[in-house]
Structures are given as structure tokens and as C-alpha cells.
Coordinates of C-alpha atoms in Angstrom, one line a residue:
X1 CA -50.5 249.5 388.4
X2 CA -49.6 248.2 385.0
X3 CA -46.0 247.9 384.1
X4 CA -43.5 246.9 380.2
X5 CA -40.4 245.0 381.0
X6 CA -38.8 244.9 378.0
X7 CA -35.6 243.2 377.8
X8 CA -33.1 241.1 375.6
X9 CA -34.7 237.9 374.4
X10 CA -32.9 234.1 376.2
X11 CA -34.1 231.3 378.1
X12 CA -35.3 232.0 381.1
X13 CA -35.1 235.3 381.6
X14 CA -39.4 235.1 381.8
X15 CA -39.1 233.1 385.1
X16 CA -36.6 235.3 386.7
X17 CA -38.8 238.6 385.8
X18 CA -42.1 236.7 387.4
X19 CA -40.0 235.2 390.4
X20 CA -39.4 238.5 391.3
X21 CA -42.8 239.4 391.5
X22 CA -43.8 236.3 392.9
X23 CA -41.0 236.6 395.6
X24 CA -43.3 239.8 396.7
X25 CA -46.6 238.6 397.0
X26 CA -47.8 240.8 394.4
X27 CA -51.2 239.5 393.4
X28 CA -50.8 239.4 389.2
X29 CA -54.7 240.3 387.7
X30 CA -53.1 239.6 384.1
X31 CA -49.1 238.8 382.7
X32 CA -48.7 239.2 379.2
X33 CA -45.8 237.6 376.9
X34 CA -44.6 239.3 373.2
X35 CA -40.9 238.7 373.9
X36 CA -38.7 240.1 373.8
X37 CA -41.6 242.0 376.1
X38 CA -43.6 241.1 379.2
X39 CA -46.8 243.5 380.1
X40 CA -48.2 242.7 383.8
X41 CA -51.2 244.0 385.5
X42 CA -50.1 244.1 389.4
X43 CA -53.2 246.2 391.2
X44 CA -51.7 246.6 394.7
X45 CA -48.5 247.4 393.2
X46 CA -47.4 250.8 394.9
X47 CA -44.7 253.6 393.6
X48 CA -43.0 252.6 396.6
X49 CA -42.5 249.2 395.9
X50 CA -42.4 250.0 392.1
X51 CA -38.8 252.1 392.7
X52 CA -37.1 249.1 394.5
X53 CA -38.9 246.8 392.1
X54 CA -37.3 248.4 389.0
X55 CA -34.0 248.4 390.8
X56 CA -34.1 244.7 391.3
X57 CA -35.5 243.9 387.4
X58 CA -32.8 245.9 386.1
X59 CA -30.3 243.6 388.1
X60 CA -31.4 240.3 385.7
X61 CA -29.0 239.9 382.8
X62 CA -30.8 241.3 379.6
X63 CA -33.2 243.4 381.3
X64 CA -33.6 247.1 379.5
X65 CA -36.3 249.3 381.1
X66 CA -39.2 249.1 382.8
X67 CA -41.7 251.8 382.6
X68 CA -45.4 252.7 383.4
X69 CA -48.3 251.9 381.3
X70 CA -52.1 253.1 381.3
X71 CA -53.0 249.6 379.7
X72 CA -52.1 246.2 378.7
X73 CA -52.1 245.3 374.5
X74 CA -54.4 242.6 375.1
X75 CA -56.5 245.1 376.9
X76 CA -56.2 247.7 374.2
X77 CA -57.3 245.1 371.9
X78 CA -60.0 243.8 373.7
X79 CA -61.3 247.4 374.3
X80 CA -61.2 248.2 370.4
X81 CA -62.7 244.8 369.7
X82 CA -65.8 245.6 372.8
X83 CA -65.7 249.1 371.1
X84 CA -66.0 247.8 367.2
X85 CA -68.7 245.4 368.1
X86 CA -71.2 248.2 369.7
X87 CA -70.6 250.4 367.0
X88 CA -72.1 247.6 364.4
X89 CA -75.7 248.2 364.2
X90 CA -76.0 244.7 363.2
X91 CA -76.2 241.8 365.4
X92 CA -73.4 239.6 365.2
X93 CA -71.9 236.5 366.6
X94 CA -68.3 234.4 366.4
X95 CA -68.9 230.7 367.3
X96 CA -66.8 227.6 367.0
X97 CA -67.0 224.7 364.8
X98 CA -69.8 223.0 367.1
X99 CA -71.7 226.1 366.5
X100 CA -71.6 227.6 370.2
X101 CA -71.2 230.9 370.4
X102 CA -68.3 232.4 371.4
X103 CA -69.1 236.2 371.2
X104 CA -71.9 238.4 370.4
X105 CA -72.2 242.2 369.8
X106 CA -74.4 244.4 371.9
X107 CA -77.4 244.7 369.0
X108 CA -77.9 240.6 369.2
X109 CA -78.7 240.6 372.8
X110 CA -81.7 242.9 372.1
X111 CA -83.1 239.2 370.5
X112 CA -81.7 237.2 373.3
X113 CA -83.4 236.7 376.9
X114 CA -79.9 235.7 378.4
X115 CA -76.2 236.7 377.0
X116 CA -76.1 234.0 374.2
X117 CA -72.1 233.6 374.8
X118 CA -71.6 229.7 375.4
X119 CA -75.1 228.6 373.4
X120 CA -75.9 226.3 370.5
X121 CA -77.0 227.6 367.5
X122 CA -79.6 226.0 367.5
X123 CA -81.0 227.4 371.3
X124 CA -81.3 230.6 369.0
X125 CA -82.6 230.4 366.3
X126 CA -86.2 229.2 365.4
X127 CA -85.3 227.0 362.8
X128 CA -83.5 224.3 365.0
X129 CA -81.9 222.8 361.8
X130 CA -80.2 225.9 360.9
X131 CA -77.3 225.0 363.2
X132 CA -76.8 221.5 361.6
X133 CA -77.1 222.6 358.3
X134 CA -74.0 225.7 359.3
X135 CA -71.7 223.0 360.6
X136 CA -72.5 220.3 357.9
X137 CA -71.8 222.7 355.2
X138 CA -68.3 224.3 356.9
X139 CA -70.4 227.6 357.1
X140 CA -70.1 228.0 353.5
X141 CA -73.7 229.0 352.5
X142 CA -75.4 231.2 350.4
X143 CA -77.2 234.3 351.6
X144 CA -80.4 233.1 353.2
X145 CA -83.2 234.6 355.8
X146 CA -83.5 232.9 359.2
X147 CA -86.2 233.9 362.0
X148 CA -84.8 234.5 365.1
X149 CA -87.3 234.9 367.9
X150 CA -89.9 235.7 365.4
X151 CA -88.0 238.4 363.1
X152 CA -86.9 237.2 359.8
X153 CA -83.3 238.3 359.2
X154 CA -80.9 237.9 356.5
X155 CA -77.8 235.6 357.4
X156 CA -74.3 236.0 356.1
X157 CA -72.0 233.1 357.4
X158 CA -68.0 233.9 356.9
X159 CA -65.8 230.8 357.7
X160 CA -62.8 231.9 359.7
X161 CA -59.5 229.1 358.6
X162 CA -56.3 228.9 360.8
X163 CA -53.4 227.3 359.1
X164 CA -55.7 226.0 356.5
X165 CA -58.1 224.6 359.5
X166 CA -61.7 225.8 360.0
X167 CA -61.7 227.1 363.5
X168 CA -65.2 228.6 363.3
X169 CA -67.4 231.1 361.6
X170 CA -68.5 235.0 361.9
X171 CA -72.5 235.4 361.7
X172 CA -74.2 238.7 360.8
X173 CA -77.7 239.4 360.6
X174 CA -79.2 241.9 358.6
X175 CA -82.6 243.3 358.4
X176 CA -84.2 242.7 354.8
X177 CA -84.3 247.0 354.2
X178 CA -80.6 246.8 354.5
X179 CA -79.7 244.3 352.1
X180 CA -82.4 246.0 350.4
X181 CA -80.2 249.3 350.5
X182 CA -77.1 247.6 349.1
X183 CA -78.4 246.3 346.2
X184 CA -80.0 250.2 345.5
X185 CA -76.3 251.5 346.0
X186 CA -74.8 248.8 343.7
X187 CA -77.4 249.9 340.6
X188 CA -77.2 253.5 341.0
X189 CA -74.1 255.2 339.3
X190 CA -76.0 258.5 338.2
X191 CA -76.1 261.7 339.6
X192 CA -78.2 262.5 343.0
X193 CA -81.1 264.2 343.0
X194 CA -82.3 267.1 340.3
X195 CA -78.9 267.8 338.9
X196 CA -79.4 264.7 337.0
X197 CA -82.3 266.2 335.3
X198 CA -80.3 267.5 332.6
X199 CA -82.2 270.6 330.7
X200 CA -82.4 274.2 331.2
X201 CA -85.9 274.8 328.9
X202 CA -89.2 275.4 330.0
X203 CA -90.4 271.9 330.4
X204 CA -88.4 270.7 332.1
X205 CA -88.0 273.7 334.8
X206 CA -91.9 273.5 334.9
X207 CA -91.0 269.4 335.7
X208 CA -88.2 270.2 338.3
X209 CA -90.4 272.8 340.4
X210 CA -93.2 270.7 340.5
X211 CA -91.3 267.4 341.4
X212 CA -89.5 269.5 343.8
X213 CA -93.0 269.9 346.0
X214 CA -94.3 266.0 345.2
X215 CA -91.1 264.7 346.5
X216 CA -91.1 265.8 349.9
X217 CA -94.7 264.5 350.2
X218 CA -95.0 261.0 351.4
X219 CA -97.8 259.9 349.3
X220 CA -97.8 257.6 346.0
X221 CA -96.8 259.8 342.8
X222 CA -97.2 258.3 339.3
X223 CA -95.1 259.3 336.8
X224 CA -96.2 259.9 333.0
X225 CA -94.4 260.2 330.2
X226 CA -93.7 258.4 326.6
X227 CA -91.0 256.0 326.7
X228 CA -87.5 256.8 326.7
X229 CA -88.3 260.2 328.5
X230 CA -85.9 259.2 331.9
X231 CA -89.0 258.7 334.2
X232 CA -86.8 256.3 336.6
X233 CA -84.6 259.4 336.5
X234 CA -87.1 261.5 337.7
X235 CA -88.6 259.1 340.0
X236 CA -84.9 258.8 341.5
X237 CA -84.6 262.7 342.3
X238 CA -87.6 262.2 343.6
X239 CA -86.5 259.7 346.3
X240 CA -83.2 261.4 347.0
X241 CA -84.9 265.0 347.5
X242 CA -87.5 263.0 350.1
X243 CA -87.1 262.2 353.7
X244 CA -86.4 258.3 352.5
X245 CA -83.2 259.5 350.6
X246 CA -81.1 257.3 353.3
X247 CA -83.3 254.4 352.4
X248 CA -83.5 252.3 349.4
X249 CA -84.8 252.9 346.3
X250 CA -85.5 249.6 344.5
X251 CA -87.3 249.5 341.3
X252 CA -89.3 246.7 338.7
X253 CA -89.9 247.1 335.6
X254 CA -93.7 245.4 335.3
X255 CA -93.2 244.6 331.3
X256 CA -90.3 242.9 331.9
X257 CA -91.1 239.8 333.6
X258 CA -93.7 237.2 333.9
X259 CA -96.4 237.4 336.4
X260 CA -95.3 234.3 338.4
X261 CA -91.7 236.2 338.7
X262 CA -93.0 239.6 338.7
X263 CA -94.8 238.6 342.2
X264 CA -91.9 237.1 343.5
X265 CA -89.7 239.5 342.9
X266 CA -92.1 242.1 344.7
X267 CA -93.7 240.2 347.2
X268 CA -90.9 237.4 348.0
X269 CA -91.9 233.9 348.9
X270 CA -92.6 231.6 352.0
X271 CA -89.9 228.5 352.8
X272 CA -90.9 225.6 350.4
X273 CA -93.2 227.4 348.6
X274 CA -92.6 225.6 345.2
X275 CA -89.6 223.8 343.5
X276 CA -86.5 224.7 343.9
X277 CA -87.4 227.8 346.0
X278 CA -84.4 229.2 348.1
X279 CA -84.0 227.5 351.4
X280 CA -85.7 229.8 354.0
X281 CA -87.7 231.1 351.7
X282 CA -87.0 235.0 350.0
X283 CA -87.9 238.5 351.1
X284 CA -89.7 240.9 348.1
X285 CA -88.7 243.8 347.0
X286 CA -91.4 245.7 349.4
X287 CA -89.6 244.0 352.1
X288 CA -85.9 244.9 350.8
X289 CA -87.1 248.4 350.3
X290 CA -88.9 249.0 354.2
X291 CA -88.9 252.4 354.5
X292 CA -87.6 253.4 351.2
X293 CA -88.8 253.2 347.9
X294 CA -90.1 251.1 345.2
X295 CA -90.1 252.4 341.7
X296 CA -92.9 250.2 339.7
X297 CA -92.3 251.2 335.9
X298 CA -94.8 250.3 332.7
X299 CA -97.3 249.9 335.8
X300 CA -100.1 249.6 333.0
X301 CA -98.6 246.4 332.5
X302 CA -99.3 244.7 335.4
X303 CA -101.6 241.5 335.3
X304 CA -105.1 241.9 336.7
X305 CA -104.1 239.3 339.6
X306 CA -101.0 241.7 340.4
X307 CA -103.2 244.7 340.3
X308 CA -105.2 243.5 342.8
X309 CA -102.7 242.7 345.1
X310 CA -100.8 245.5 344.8
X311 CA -104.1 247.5 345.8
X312 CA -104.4 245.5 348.6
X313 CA -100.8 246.2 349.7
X314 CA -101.6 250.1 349.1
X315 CA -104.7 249.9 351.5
X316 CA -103.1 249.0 354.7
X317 CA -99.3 248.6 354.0
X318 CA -99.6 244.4 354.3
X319 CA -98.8 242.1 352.0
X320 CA -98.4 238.1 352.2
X321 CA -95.8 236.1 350.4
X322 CA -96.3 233.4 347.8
X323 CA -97.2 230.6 349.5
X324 CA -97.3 232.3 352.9
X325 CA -99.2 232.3 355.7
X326 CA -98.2 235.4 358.0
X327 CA -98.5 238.8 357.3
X328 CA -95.8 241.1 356.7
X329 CA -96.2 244.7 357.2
X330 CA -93.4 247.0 355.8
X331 CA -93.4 251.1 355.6
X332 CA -92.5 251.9 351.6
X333 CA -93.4 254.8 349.2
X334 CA -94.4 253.5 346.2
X335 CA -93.8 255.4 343.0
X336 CA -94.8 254.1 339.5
X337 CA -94.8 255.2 335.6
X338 CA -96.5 254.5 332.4
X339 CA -96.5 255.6 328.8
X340 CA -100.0 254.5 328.6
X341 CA -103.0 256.1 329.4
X342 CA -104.3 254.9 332.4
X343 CA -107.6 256.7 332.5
X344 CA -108.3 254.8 329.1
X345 CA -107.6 251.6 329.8
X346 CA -109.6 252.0 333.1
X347 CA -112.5 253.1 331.1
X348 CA -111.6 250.0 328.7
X349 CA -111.3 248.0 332.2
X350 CA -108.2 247.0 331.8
X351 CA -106.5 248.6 334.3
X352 CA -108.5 248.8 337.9
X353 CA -110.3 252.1 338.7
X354 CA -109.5 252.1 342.4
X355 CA -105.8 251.1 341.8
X356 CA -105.5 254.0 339.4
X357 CA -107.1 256.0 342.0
X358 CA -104.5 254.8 344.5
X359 CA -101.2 255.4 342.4
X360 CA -102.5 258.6 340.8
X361 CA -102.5 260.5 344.6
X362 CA -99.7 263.0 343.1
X363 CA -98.3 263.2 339.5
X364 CA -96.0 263.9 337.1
X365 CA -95.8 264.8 333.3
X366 CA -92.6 264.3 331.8
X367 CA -92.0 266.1 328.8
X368 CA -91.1 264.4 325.5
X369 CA -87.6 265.2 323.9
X370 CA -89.2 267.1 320.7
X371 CA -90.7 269.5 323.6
X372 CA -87.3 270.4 325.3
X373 CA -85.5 272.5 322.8
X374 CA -81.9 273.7 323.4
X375 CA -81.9 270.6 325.8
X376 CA -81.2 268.4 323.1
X377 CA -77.8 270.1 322.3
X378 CA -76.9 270.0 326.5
X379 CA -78.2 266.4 326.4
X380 CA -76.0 265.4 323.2
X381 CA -72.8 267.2 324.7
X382 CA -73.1 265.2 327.9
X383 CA -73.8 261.8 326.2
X384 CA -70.9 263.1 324.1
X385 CA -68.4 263.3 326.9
X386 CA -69.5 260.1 328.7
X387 CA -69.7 257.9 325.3
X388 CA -65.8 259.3 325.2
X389 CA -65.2 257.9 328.6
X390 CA -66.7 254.5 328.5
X391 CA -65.5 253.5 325.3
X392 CA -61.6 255.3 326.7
X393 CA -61.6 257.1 323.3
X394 CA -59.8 260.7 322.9
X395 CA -62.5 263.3 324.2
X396 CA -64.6 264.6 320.4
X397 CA -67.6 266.8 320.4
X398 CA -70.1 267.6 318.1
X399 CA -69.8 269.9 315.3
X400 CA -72.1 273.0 315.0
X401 CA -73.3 271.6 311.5
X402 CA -74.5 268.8 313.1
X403 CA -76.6 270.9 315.3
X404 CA -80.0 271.6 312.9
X405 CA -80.3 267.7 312.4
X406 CA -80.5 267.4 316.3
X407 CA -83.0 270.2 317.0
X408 CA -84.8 269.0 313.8
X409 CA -85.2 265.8 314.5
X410 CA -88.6 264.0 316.5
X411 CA -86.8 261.9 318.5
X412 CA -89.8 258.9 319.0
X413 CA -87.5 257.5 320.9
X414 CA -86.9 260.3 323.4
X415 CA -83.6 260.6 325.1
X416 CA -83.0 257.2 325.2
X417 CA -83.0 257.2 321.8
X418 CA -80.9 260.3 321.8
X419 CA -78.0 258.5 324.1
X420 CA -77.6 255.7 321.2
X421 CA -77.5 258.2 318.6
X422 CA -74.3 259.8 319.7
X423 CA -72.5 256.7 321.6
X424 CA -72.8 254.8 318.4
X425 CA -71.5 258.4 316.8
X426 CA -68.5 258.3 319.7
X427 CA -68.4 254.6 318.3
X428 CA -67.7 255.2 314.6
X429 CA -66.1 258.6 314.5
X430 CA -62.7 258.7 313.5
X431 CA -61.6 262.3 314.4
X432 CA -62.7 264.2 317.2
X433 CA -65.2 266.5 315.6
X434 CA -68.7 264.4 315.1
X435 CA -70.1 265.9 311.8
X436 CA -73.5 265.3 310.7
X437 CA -72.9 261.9 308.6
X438 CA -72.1 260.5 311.9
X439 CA -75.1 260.7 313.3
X440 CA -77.1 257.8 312.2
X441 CA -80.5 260.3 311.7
X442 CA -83.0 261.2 309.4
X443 CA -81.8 265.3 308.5
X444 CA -84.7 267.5 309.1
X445 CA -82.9 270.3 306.8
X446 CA -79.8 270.3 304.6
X447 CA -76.6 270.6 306.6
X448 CA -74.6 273.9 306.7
X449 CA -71.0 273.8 305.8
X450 CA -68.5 274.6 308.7
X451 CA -67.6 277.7 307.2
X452 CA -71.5 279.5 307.0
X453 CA -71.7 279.2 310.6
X454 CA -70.1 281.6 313.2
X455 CA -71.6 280.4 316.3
X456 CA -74.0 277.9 317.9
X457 CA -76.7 280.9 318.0
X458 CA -76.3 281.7 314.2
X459 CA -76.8 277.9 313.5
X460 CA -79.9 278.1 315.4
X461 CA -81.5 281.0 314.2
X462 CA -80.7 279.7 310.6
X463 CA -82.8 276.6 311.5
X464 CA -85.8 278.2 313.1
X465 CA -86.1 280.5 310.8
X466 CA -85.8 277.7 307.6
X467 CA -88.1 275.9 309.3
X468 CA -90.8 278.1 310.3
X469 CA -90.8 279.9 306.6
X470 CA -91.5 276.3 304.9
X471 CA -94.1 275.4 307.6
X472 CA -96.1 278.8 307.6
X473 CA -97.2 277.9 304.1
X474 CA -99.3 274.9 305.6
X475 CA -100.1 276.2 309.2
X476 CA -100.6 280.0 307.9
X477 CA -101.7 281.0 312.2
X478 CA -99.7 281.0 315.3
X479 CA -102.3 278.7 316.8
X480 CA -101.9 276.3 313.9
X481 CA -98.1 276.3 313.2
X482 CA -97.8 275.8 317.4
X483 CA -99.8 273.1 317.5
X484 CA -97.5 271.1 314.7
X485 CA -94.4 272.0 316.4
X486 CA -95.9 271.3 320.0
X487 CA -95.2 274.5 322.0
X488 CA -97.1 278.1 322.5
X489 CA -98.7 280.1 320.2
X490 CA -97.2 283.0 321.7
X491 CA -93.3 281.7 321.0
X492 CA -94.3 281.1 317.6
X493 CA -95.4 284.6 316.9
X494 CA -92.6 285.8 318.5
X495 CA -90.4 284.2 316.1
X496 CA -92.3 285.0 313.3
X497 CA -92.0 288.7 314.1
X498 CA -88.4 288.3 315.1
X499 CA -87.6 286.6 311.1
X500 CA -90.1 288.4 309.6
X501 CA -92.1 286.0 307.9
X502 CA -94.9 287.2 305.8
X503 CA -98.3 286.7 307.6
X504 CA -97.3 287.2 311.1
X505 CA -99.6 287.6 314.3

């Protein structure tokens, strides 16, 4: 039985409450003190002998109740600490300032032959300098990997202080993928999945239901598309709508770096593999991203030496770091995209055959901005609203004379090029209404005035219909005038009929 004396804080009256239950033989399992409280853990006490007990406590001067309780604090506590500990997934492990371990959570032990409470460092881990190097440094040290019994893990180190005083240290271990899935979380602040295809026109429903079915197949996709066209985007709904969505999605842009870094960065590196190489060596992006995603963009610029490797890796799922000698074998999807053609430049033989063959399993087209129609106003609106936001400006939208310029405009630069446009519009604009010499374009047609136009549709239909009568004079078919403006010959004639325009199919 477990029994709270709480009472009136003085000297003494601690002894006096214990004498009692010494005086009784009562064999005490645990007594705990937070005056003005004591909590004690009597097993063989009885009701019996808890009724004349009570009577006699409450006797002591300064003595106010004693009552039943299912458990002690210190218990509680222990119980919530045994309780947090298992429900980490992660092994980890308090030790002291010599490095011994003090306590360990259930998913460590799976790595251990024996409970490891009470052992050196350095009886753990493979590197038997690890310890030394913990203690020398006060536990202040960077992220590093560590082997322990043959699995490389990550190692965090947290110093714990007391009073100013380093009392010891708490060790976690993580697995590469989960770091891996951190640093996925910490780039991506966009929408999940297809909603952040923004876009109701034909293209891009044509891209949605098509990515839709390639996304829930766990085979490589490459993505096509000219630049600026949000093939990351797309390459992101595709990893959220797979089975790996829980995993990370990690992603390298080939053009960006140099091949010496662009292999590290994907493959990782092997302790002391050159100068000034992390201690402990450093885990790849493949290895970060185990059973997730890795998104390889402007794959057509990939070095010759990288190509090969990467084939290599695509074969049989292994890979082996810079300077290396083990294999590594990781489970990842790999996605990549290019603006180039691939099929050219494997004909040219600059780009491997059978690594094109490899990455080009499933595949997208994504459209070009010039393609998507009506999109572009959706696209400007949002970029609109969120230019507003990041720059903490009063909300302003675009004004419907502003609208032909954005439908008649090429857009080389796709919707990246788009975004800039109206952020640096946002930017500059004084009011809240964005007219057309905000927008730092090339106008296709003259701008209406504000007062011509009665609603977005008008505007629109006053466009087309400028546009196709001063193009029909040069492109005097459906078939020809569709392929200038990039869509079917069958919505051209449509048009034509619906404006009129001498010469229609």
C-alpha cells in the first residue's frame, strides 16, 4: 500500500513520521520527501493497520492528512519517462561525463547483445575514439555518422549543464532516411500534391490525369518540359500522391554544381576521403532519401562519369561512396527532368543510350505557359496574392486591362518567368489595382481603357478575336493559324466561326 502524509513543514517532524513506521516493522520498498509532503511505499501495510496507523500520524504536531495513493511521484515519473523512451523510434542513450551510459531506450538495445546501461562509449560503438573525442569536446559536436555494430547512424550529442556544470550528455541516433526526411520538410513550403498544379485548361488536366497513374507506379519517371514550366512541382505531386509520400523527397539540380560536388552530394563520401572531409565521413542524398525520393533536375547535364554511375546505381539499387570501400544499398525512386532532348543528344552521344533507357521507364510532358490559356490569368492572380503577402503590402489585383498583355504574351520564360513579372508588379505598384504599365512586358495588342471592358470574358473575347483577324491574313487555314498559335485546328475554327472572320473552315 502506498500512502501521502502531508503535513506542516518544521524540523523534525520527518523522523517522527518514519519512527512511526519504523516502530511497526513495516518493511518500506520506497519513502519519498517534497516537504511539506512525504510519499511511502509500505507493501505489507494492511487497512487494518492503516486505520490505527493514521490515528497515530495524526497525533504528531503538524501533521494534516494521510490518504491513499495508487502511486508514488517518482514512480509516475519514472513510468512517463520508461513510457516516453519506448515511444521514440530512435535509439537513444543519457550517459555521464566519463561517457558511461546511464540509460537507454528500448530501440538501442535492438543494436546491443547485453543492456548497455553501465558501459563505455566506447564498448559500443565501432569507432573506439568516438567516446574520447565526445568527452574531450564537452559533447559539443557537429552532426556526424557513427557505425554502431555495423549500421552507420547519424549522431546528435546534446550537453545536459547543472548549475552551469556539465553533468553529461543525451545521444540520439538516427537513420540517414530520417535526417533525410527533415531536411525534405524544411524545403518544402508549397502546396501537397496536385492542388499545387495550378490550371484548369486542357493541358494541364491532360498532365494531371496522366501524372495521377505514373505516380502511384514505382518505377523511374522522367519529366520533360522547357524551363521554368514547374517540373519539380510536378515531380513533387508526384511523390506525395505515391506510396513514398511519408518518405523524403530530396532533390539536385545536376546544372548547378560541379561534378566533384555533384557526386558528393548524391553519393556521400567515405571517412578521410580527401581534405577536409567531415569526420566520419557523409551520407548522399540516395542514402538521406532511403525509401523516398530523389528528384534529379537538368539530368542532361550530368557529366559522362556521373552518368555512368548513376546507371550503375539504377541496375541493382547499390552505390559506393567517394572514396569508399563498402557497398551501400538503399531503396529510392528516382525521378529526373530536362529541357533538353534526350533522344538527341543520345544520338549525338552525349548522353548514354542505356541511362536514357533507364530514366525514360515512365514520362511526362509538361506543357509550356503559351499552351495553357486562361491559366495564365489563375496563375497571375495567385502570384498576385502571395507577392502581397511576402512583401506585407495591402492586398492589389490585377486590372482587367492588363489582361490581353498576359494572354498575349510568349512567356519564354514560362511561369517562372510569369511569378517575376507580377512580384516585381506587387513591388512597384503604388495603388492596389496593377494596370498594364506595371507589368514590365512586351504588349501583344494595344491596351483597352477601363471603361471599354465590362467583364473579364468581354476582355477576352476582344483579344482573341483582334488577334485571330490580324493573323488569318498570314495563316489563311485552321491547320496553319493552329500551328502559329500552338493548339488544335479544331479550336481555331471554332473561333473563327464564333467571330466571323472571313475565310473560315
Amino acid at each position: 500500500m502506498r500512502i501521502h502524509v502531508s503535513f506542516i513543514d518544521r524540523v523534525g517532524i520527518t523522523q517522527e513520521v518514519l519512527a512511526l513506521l519504523v516502530g511497526r516493522n513495516l518493511n518500506l520498498d520506497a519513502v519519498e520527501m517534497v516537504p511539506p509532503n512525504v510519499y511511502i511505499d509500505a507493501p505489507a501495510l494492511s487497512f487494518t493497520v492503516l486505520d490505527e496507523l493514521r490515528g497515530a500520524l495524526l497525533q504528531v504536531r503538524g501533521v494534516e492528512a494521510v490518504t491513499v495513493v495508487d502511486i508514488l511521484p517518482g514512480q509516475r515519473r519514472s513510468l512517463q519517462l520508461d513510457a516516453l523512451l519506448a515511444a521514440m523510434s530512435d535509439p537513444v542513450l543519457a550517459v555521464d561525463t566519463e561517457g558511461r551510459v546511464l540509460l537507454a531506450n528500448p530501440a538501442l538495445l535492438q543494436f546491443c547483445e547485453q543492456p548497455p546501461e553501465g558501459r563505455l562509449l566506447s564498448e559500443l560503438f565501432d569507432d573506439p575514439a568516438l567516446a574520447a573525442t565526445l568527452v574531450e569536446q564537452g559533447f559539443r559536436v557537429p552532426l556526424g555518422e557513427v557505425t554502431l555494430r555495423g549500421q552507420a547512424l547519424l549522431l546528435d550529442a546534446t550537453p545536459i549543464h547543472e548549475n552551469d556544470n556539465l553533468t553529461g550528455a543525451l545521444l540520439t541516433l538516427y537513420p540517414p532516411n530520417r535526417i533525410g526526411g527533415r531536411l525534405a520538410a524544411l524545403h518544402h513550403d508549397h502546396a501537397e500534391g496536385f492542388d499545387a498544379l495550378i490550371g484548369d485548361s486542357q493541358p494541364v488536366r491532360a498532365l494531371k490525369a496522366r501524372a495521377m497513374r505514373v505516380a502511384a507506379l514505382d518505377a523511374p519517371l522522367l519529366i520533360h518540359g522547357e524551363t521554368g514550366t514547374g517540373k519539380e512541382l510536378v515531380a513533387r505531386a508526384c511523390h506525395a500522391a505515391s506510396a513514398r509520400s511519408a518518405q523524403p523527397f530530396l532533390a539536385l539540380n545536376c546544372a548547378a554544381l560541379p561534378e566533384s560536388l555533384a557526386e558528393s552530394e548524391l553519393f556521400g563520401y567515405a571517412p578521410g576521403s580527401f581534405t577536409g572531409a567531415q569526420r566520419g565521413g557523409k551520407p548522399g542524398l540516395l542514402e538521406l532519401a532511403h525509401q523516398g525520393t530523389v528528384f534529379l533536375d537538368e539530368i542532361g547535364e550530368m557529366s559522362p562519369y556521373l552518368q555512368a554511375k548513376l546507371l550503375r546505381f539504377l541496375s541493382d539499387g547499390c552505390f559506393r561512396r567517394i572514396g569508399g570501400d563498402r557497398e551501400v544499398k538503399v531503396d529510392v525512386r528516382i525521378l529526373s527532368a530536362t529541357h533538353r532532348d534526350l533522344e538527341k543528344m543520345v544520338g549525338e552521344g552525349s548522353f548514354r543510350e542505356d541511362l536514357f533507357y533507364r530514366l525514360n521507364v515512365l514520362n511526362l510532358e509538361v506543357p509550356p505557359l503559351r499552351e495553357r490559356g486562361q491559366d495564365i490569368l489563375q496563375l497571375a492572380r495567385h502570384f498576385m496574392q502571395h507577392a502581397c503577402t511576402q512583401i506585407q503590402r495591402p492586398p492589389c489585383r490585377l486590372a482587367a486591362s492588363a489582361f490581353p498583355a498576359l494572354l498575349g504574351n510568349r512567356w519564354p520564360g514560362n511561369v517562372r518567368q510569369l511569378q517575376n513579372v507580377i512580384f516585381r508588379a506587387a513591388a512597384v505598384c503604388e495603388g492596389t489595382l496593377v494596370e498594364i504599365h506595371d507589368l514590365d512586358i512586351a504588349t501583344a495588342v494595344a491596351p483597352l481603357a477601363s471603361g471599354e471592358i465590362g467583364s473579364l470574358e468581354e476582355a477576352v473575347e476582344g483579344f482573341e478575336k483582334d488577334l485571330l483577324s490580324r493573323l488569318y491574313g498570314s495563316y489563311p487555314s485552321t491547320r496553319q493559324l493552329a500551328a502559329r498559335l500552338n493548339t488544335s485546328h479544331s479550336a481555331i475554327a471554332t473561333r473563327l466561326r464564333k467571330y466571323g472572320i472571313p475565310g473560315k473552315a
